[in-house]
Short mmCIF file of C-alpha atoms in Angstrom, two decimals:
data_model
loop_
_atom_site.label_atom_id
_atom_site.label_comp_id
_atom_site.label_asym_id
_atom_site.label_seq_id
_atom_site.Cartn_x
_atom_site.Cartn_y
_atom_site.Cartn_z
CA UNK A 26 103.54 -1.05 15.94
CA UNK A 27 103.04 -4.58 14.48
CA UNK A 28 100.73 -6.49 11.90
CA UNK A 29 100.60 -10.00 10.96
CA UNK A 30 101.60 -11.14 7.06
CA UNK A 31 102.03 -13.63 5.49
CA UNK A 32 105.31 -12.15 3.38
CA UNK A 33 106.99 -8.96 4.15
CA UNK A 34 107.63 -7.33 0.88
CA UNK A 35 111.15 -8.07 0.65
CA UNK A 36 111.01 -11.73 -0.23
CA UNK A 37 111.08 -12.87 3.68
CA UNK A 38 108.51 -15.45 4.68
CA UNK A 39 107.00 -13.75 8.49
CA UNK A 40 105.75 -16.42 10.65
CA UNK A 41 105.08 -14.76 13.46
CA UNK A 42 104.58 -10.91 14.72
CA UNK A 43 105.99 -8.19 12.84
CA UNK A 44 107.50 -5.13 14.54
CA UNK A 45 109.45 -2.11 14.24
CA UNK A 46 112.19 -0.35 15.93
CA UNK A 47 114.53 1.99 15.78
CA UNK A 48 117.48 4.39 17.55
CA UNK A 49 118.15 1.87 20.37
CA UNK A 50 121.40 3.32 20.64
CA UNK A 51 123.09 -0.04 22.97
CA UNK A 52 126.36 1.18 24.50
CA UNK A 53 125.77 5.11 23.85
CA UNK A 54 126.24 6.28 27.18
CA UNK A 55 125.27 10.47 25.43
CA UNK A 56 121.98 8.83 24.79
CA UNK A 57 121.03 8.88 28.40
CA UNK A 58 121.47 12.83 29.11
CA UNK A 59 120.39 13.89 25.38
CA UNK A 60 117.34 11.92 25.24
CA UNK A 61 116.06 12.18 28.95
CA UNK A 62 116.23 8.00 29.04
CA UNK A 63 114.85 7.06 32.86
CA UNK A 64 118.76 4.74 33.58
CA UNK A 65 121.31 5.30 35.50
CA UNK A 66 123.95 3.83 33.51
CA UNK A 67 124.41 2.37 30.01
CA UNK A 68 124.62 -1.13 31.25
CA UNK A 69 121.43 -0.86 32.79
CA UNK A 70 119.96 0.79 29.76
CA UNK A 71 121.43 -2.25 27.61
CA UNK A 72 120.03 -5.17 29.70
CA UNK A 73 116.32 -2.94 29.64
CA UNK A 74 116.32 -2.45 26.51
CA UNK A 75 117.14 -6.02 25.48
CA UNK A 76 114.79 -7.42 28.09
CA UNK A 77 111.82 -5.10 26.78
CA UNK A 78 112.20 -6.21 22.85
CA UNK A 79 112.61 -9.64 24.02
CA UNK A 80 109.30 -9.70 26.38
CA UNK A 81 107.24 -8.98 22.72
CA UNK A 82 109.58 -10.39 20.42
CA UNK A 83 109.92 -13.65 20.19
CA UNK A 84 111.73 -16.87 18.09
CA UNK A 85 109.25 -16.78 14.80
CA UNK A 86 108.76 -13.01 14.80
CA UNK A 87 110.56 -10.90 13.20
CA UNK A 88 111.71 -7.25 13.47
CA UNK A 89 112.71 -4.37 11.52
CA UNK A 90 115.50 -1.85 12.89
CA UNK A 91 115.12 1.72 11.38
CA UNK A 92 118.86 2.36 12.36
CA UNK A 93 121.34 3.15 15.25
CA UNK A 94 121.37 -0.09 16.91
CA UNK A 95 124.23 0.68 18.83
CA UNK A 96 126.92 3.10 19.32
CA UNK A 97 130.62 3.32 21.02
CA UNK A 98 130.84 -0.71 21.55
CA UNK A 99 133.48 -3.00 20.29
CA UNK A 100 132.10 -5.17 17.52
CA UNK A 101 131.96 -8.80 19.76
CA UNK A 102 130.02 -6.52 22.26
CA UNK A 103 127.56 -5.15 19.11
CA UNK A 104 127.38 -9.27 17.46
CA UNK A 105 126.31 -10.16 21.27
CA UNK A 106 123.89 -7.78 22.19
CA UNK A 107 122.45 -8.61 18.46
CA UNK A 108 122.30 -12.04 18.87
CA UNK A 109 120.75 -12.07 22.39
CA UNK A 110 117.26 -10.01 20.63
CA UNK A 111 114.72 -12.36 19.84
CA UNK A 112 113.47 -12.77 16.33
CA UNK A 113 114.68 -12.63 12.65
CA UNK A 114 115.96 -8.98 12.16
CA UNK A 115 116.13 -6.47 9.68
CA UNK A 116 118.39 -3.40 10.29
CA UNK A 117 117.62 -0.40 7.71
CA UNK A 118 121.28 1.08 8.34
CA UNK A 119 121.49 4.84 9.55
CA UNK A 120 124.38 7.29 10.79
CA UNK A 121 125.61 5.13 13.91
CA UNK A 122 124.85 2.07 12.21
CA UNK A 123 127.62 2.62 9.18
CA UNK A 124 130.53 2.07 11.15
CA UNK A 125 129.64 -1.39 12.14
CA UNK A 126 129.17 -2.81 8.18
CA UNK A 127 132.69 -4.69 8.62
CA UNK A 128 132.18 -6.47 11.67
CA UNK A 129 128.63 -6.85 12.48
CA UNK A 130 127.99 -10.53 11.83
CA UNK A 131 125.83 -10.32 8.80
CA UNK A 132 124.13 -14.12 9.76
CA UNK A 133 122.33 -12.17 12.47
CA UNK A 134 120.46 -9.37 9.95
CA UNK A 135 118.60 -10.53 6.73
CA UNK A 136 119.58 -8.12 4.07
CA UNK A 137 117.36 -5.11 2.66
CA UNK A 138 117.76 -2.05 1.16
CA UNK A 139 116.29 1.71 1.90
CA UNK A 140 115.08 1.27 -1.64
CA UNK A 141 113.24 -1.49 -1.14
CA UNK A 142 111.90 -0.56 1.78
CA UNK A 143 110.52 2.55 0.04
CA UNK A 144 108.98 0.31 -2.75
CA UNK A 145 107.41 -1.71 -0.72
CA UNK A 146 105.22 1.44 0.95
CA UNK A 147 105.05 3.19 -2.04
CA UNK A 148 103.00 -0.04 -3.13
CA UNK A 149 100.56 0.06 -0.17
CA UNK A 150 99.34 4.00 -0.82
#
């Protein structure tokens, strides 16, 4: 799903494309069996996952992550995957996501709250 704008809502100027993600799950290995997902390991679901966000996102675009962005990796291994996605991104924390608000290098993620994100649609209706 994506739209063009020329703000976001949340005080962010959007160049580009805006799009939305959510429950990649990087490093959850569970994700595979519980889900159905078509790979045969969770490296290979890492590097396709990454590969397919970064074939529509790109430098000026920017995208939002509805939650659990990873799971089960040490933090470099979280700020790396992170800072190999294209675009400016926006992570709406969720369960697996909590865990990571110490070491996840904050310059990667613009800040924004659930609340605001809830303002901003409740504007739109």
């Amino acid at each position: 799903m994506y739209y063009r704008s020329a703000a976001d809502g949340f005080g962010y100027d959007v160049i580009g494309m805006v799009y939305f993600t959510s429950d990649l799950h990087f490093g959850h290995s569970g994700i595979i069996a519980m889900q159905n997902r078509p790979f045969s390991d969770v490296e290979e679901m890492n590097r396709d996952l990454l590969r397919n966000c970064n074939s529509y996102v790109h430098k000026n675009d920017t995208v939002y992550i509805l939650g659990d962005v990873c799971h089960h990796l040490p933090m470099d291994r979280v700020n790396d995957l992170i800072g190999r996605m294209n675009g400016k991104k926006i992570l709406i924390r969720r369960n697996h996501d909590k865990k990571y608000d110490v070491g996840v290098d904050a310059n990667q993620f613009c800040p924004v709250s659930v609340n605001q994100v809830l303002d901003f649609f409740k504007g739109q209706q």
